[in-house]
PDB file of C-alpha atoms in Angstrom:
ATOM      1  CA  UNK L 606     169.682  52.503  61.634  1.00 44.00           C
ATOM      2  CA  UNK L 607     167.173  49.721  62.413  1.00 50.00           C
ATOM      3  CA  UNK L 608     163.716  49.435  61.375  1.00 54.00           C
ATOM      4  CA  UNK L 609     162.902  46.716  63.725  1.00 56.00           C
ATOM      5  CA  UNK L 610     163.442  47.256  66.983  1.00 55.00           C
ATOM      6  CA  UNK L 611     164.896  43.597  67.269  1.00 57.00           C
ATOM      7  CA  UNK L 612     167.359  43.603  64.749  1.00 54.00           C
ATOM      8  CA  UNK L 613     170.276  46.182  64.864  1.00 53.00           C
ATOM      9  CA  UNK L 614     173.065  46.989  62.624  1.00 51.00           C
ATOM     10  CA  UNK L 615     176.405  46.715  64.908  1.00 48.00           C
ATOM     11  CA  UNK L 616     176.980  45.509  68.426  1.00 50.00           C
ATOM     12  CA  UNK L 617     177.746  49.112  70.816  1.00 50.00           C
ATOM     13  CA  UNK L 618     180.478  47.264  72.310  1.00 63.00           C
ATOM     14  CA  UNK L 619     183.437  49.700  72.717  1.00 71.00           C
ATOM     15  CA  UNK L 620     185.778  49.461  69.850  1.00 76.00           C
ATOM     16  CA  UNK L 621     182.800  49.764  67.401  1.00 79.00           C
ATOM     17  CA  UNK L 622     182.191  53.565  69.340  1.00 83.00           C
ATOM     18  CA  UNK L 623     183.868  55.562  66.667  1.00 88.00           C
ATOM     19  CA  UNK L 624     182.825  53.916  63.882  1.00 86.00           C
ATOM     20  CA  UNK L 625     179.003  54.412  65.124  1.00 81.00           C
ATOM     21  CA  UNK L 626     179.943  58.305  65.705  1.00 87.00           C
ATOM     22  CA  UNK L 627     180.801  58.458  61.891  1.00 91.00           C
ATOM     23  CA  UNK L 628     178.050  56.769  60.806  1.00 84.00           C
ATOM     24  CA  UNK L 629     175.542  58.820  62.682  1.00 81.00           C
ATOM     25  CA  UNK L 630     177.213  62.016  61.362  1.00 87.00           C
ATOM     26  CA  UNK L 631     176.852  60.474  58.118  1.00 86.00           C
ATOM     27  CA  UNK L 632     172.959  59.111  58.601  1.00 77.00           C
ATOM     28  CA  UNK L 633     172.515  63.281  59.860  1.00 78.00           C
ATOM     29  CA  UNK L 634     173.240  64.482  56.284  1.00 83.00           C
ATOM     30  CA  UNK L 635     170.719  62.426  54.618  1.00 84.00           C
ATOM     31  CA  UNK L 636     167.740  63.360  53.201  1.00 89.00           C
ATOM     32  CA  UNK L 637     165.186  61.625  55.356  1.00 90.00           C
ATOM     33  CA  UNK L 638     161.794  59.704  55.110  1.00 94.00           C
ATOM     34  CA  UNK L 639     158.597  58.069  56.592  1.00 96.00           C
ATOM     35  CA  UNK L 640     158.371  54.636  56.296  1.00 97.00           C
ATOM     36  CA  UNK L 641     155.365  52.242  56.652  1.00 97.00           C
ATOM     37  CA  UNK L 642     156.713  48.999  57.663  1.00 97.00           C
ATOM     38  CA  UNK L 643     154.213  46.028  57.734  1.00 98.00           C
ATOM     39  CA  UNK L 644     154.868  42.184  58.439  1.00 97.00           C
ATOM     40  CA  UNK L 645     152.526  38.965  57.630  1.00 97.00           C
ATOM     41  CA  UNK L 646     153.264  36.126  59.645  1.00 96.00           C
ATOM     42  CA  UNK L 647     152.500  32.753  58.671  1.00 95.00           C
ATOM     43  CA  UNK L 648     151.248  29.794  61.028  1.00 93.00           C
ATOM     44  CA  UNK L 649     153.240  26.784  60.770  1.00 94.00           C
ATOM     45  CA  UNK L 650     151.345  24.616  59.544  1.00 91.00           C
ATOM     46  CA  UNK L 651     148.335  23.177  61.907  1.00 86.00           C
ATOM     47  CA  UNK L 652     150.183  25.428  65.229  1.00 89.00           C
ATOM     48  CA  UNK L 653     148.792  28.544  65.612  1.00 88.00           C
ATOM     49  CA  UNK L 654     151.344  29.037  68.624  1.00 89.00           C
ATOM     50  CA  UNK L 655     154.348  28.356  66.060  1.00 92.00           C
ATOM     51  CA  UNK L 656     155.442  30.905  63.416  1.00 94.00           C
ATOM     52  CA  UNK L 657     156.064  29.443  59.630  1.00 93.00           C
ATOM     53  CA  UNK L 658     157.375  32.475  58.120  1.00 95.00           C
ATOM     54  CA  UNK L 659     157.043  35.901  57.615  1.00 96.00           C
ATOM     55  CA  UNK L 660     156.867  38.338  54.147  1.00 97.00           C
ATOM     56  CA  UNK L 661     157.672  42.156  54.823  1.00 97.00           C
ATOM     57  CA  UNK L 662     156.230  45.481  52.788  1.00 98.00           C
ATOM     58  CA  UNK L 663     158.751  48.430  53.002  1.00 97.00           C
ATOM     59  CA  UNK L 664     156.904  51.839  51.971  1.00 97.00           C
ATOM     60  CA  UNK L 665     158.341  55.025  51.912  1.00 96.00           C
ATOM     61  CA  UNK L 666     154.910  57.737  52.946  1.00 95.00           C
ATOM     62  CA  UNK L 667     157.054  60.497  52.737  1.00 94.00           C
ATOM     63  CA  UNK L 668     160.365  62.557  52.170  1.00 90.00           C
ATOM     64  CA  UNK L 669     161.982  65.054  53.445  1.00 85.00           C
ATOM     65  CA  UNK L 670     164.707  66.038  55.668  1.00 83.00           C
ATOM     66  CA  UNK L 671     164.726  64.389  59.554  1.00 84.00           C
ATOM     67  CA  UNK L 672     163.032  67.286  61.528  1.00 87.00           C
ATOM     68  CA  UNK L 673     160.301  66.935  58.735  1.00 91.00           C
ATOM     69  CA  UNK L 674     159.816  63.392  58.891  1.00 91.00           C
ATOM     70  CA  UNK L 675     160.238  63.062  62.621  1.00 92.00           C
ATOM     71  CA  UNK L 676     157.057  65.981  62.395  1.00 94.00           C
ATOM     72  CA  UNK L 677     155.130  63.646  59.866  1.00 95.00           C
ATOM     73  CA  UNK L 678     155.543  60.795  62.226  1.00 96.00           C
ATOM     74  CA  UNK L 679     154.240  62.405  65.209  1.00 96.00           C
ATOM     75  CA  UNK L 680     151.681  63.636  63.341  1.00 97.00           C
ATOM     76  CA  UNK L 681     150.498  60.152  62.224  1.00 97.00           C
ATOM     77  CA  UNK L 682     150.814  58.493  65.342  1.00 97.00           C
ATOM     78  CA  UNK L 683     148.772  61.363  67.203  1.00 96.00           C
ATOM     79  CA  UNK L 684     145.939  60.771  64.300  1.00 96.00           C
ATOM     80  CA  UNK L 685     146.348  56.918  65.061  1.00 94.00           C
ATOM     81  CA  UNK L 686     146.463  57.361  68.768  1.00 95.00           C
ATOM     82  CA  UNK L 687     149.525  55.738  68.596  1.00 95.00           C
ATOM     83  CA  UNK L 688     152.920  57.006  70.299  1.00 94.00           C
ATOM     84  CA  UNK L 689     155.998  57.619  69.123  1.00 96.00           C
ATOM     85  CA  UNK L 690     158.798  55.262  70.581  1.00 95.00           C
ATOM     86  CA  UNK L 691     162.370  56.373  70.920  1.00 93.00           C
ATOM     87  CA  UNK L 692     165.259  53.435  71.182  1.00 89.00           C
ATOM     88  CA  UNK L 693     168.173  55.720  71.105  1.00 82.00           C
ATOM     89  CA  UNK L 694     168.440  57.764  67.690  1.00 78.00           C
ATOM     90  CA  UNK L 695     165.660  55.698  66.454  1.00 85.00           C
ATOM     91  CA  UNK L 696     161.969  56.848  66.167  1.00 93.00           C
ATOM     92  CA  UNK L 697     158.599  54.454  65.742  1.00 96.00           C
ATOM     93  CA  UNK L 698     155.226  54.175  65.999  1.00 97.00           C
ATOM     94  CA  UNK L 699     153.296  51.090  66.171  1.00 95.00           C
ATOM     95  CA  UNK L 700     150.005  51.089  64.728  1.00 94.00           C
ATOM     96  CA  UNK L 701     149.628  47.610  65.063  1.00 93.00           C
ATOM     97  CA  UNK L 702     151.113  44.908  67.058  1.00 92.00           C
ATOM     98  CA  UNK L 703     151.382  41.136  66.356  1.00 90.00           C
ATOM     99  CA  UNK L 704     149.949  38.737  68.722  1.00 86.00           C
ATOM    100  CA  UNK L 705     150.930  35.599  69.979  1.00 87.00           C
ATOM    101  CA  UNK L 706     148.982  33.496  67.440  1.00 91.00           C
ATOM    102  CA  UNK L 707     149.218  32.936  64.030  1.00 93.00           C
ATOM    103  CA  UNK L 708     148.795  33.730  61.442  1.00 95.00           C
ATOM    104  CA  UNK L 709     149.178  37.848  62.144  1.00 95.00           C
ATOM    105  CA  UNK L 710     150.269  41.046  61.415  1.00 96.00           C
ATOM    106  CA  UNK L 711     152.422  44.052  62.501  1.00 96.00           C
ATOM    107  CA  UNK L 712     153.065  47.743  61.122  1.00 97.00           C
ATOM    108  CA  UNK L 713     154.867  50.277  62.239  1.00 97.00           C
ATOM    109  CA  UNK L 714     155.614  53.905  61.460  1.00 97.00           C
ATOM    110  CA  UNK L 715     159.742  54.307  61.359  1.00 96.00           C
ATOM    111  CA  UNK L 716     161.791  56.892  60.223  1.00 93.00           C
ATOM    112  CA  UNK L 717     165.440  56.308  58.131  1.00 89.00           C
ATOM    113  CA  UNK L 718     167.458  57.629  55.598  1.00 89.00           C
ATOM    114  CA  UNK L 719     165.819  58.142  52.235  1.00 91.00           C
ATOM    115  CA  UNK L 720     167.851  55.452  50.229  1.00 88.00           C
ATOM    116  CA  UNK L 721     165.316  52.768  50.620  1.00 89.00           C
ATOM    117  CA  UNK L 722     163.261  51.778  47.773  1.00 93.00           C
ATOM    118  CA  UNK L 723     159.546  50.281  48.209  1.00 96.00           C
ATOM    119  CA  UNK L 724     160.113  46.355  48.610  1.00 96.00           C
ATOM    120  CA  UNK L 725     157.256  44.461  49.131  1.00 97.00           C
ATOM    121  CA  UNK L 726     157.387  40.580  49.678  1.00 94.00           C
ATOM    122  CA  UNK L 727     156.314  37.632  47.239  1.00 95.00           C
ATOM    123  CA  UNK L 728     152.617  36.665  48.798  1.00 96.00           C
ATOM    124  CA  UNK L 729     152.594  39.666  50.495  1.00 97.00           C
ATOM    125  CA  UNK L 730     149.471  40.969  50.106  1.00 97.00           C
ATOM    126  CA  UNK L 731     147.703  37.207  50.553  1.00 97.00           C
ATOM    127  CA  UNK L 732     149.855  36.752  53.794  1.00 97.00           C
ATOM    128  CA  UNK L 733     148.209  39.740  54.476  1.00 97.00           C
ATOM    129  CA  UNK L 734     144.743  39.357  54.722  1.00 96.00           C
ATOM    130  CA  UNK L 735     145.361  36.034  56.135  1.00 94.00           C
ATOM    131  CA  UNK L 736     147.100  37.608  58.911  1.00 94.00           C
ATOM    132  CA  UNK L 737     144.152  40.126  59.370  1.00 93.00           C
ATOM    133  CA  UNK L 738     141.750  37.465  59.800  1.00 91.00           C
ATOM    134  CA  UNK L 739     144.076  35.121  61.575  1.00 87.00           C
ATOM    135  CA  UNK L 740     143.258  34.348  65.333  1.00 83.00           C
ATOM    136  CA  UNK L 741     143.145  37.345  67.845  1.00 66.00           C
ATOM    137  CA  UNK L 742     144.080  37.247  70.882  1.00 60.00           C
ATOM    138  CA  UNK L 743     140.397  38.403  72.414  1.00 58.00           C
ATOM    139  CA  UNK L 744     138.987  35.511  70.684  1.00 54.00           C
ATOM    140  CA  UNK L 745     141.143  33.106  72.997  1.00 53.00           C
ATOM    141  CA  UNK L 746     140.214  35.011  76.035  1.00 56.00           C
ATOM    142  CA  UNK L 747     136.501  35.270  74.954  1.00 55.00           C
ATOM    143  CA  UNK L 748     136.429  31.713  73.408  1.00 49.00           C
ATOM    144  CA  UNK L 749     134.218  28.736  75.563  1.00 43.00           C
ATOM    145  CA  UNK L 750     136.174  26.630  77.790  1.00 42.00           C
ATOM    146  CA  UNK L 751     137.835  23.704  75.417  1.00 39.00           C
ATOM    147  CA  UNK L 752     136.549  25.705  72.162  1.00 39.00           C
ATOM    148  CA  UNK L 753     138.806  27.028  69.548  1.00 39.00           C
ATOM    149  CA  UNK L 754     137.890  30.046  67.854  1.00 42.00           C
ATOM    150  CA  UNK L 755     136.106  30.104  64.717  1.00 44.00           C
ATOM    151  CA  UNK L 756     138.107  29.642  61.368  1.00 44.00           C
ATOM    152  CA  UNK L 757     137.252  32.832  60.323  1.00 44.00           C
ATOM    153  CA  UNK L 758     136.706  35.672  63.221  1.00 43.00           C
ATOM    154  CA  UNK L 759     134.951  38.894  62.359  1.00 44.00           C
ATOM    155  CA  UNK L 760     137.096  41.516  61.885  1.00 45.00           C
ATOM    156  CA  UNK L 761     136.690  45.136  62.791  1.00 46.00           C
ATOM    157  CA  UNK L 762     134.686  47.305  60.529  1.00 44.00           C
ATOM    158  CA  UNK L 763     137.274  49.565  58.425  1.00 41.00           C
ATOM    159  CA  UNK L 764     135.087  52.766  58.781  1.00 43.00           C
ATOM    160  CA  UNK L 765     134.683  52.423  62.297  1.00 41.00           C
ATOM    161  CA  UNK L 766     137.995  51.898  62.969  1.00 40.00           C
ATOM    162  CA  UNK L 767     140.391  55.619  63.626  1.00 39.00           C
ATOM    163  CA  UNK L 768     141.674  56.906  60.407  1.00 40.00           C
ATOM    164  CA  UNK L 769     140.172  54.239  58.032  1.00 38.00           C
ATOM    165  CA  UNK L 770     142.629  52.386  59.729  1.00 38.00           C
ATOM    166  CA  UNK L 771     142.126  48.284  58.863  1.00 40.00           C
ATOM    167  CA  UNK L 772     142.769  46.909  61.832  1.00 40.00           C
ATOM    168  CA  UNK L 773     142.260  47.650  65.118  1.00 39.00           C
ATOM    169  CA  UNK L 774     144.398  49.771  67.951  1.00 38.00           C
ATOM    170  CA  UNK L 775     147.582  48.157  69.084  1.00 39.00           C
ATOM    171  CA  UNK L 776     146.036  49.067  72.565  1.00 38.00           C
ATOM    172  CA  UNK L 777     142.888  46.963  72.016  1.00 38.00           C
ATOM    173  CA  UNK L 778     145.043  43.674  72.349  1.00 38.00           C
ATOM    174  CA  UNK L 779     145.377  41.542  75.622  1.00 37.00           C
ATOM    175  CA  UNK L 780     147.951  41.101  77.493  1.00 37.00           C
ATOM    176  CA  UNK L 781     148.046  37.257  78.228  1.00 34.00           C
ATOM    177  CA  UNK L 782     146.058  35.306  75.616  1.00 37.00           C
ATOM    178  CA  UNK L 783     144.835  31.873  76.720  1.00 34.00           C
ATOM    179  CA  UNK L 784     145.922  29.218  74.584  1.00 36.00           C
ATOM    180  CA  UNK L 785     143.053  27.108  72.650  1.00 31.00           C
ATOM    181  CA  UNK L 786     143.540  23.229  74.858  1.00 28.00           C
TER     182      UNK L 786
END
């Protein structure tokens, strides 16, 4: 099981085959749940290009077995207008992706067993809002020739955005931001 996309659990090489096997048979009897999975990342220090660190908030949305939370998932992302990913076994839905800049955020929907309890981060919730408010990648693109973006860019309205959603559609972001010279 991986939450992240990025980071998986054993190396499919050929010897570890069987062992996988079992433990999908075993991940199949668990009870399984929704997950929200949302990331801060810090700027390091006076680079908004380089990364500092990151703090993580793990929250189980709901419970029940896999069909049900695979259903709960689609029915999230459809009222997101995100879609549902599939990397082998593995399910996900981003509802918003980081950019290149930082500071910034990321969340995703995810399903997994339901033998995670809620972690959230020390300075989560400041990393947070920092994140939110960090650089986007528009403001790069949108930004006057030799100008950096303001400190502080307005952010979406939260009412206007799809289910009171905070932040704005993964599928609102550029493609190739131009760095700030």
């Amino acid at each position: 099981m991986a939450l992240n996309p990025r980071h998986g659990m054993l190396a499919a090489e050929q010897a570890a085959r069987p062992l996988l096997r079992q433990f999908a048979r075993h991940l199949a009897e668990q009870e399984g749940a929704l997950y929200e999975v949302r990331r801060a990342f810090r700027a390091k220090k006076g680079k908004p290009t380089k990364m500092g660190n990151a703090v993580r908030s793990l929250v189980r949305v709901a419970d029940g077995g896999r069909t049900e939370a695979l259903d709960e998932l689609s029915r999230r992302a459809r009222a997101l207008e995100a879609t549902v990913e599939r990397d082998g076994p593995h399910r996900r839905a981003w509802t918003h992706r980081r950019n290149r800049y930082f500071p910034c955020v990321e969340e995703i929907l995810t399903i997994g067993p339901a033998l995670t309890s809620d972690k959230v981060g020390p300075g989560f919730a400041k990393a947070w809002e920092k994140g939110l408010r960090g650089p986007r990648q528009l403001d790069f693109l949108t930004a006057a020739p030799q100008a950096c973006p303001p400190a502080d860019p307005p952010r979406p309205d939260p009412a206007s955005t799809s289910a009171g959603s905070h932040h704005a559609p993964a599928s609102s972001m550029p493609d190739a931001p131009v760095p700030c010279r």
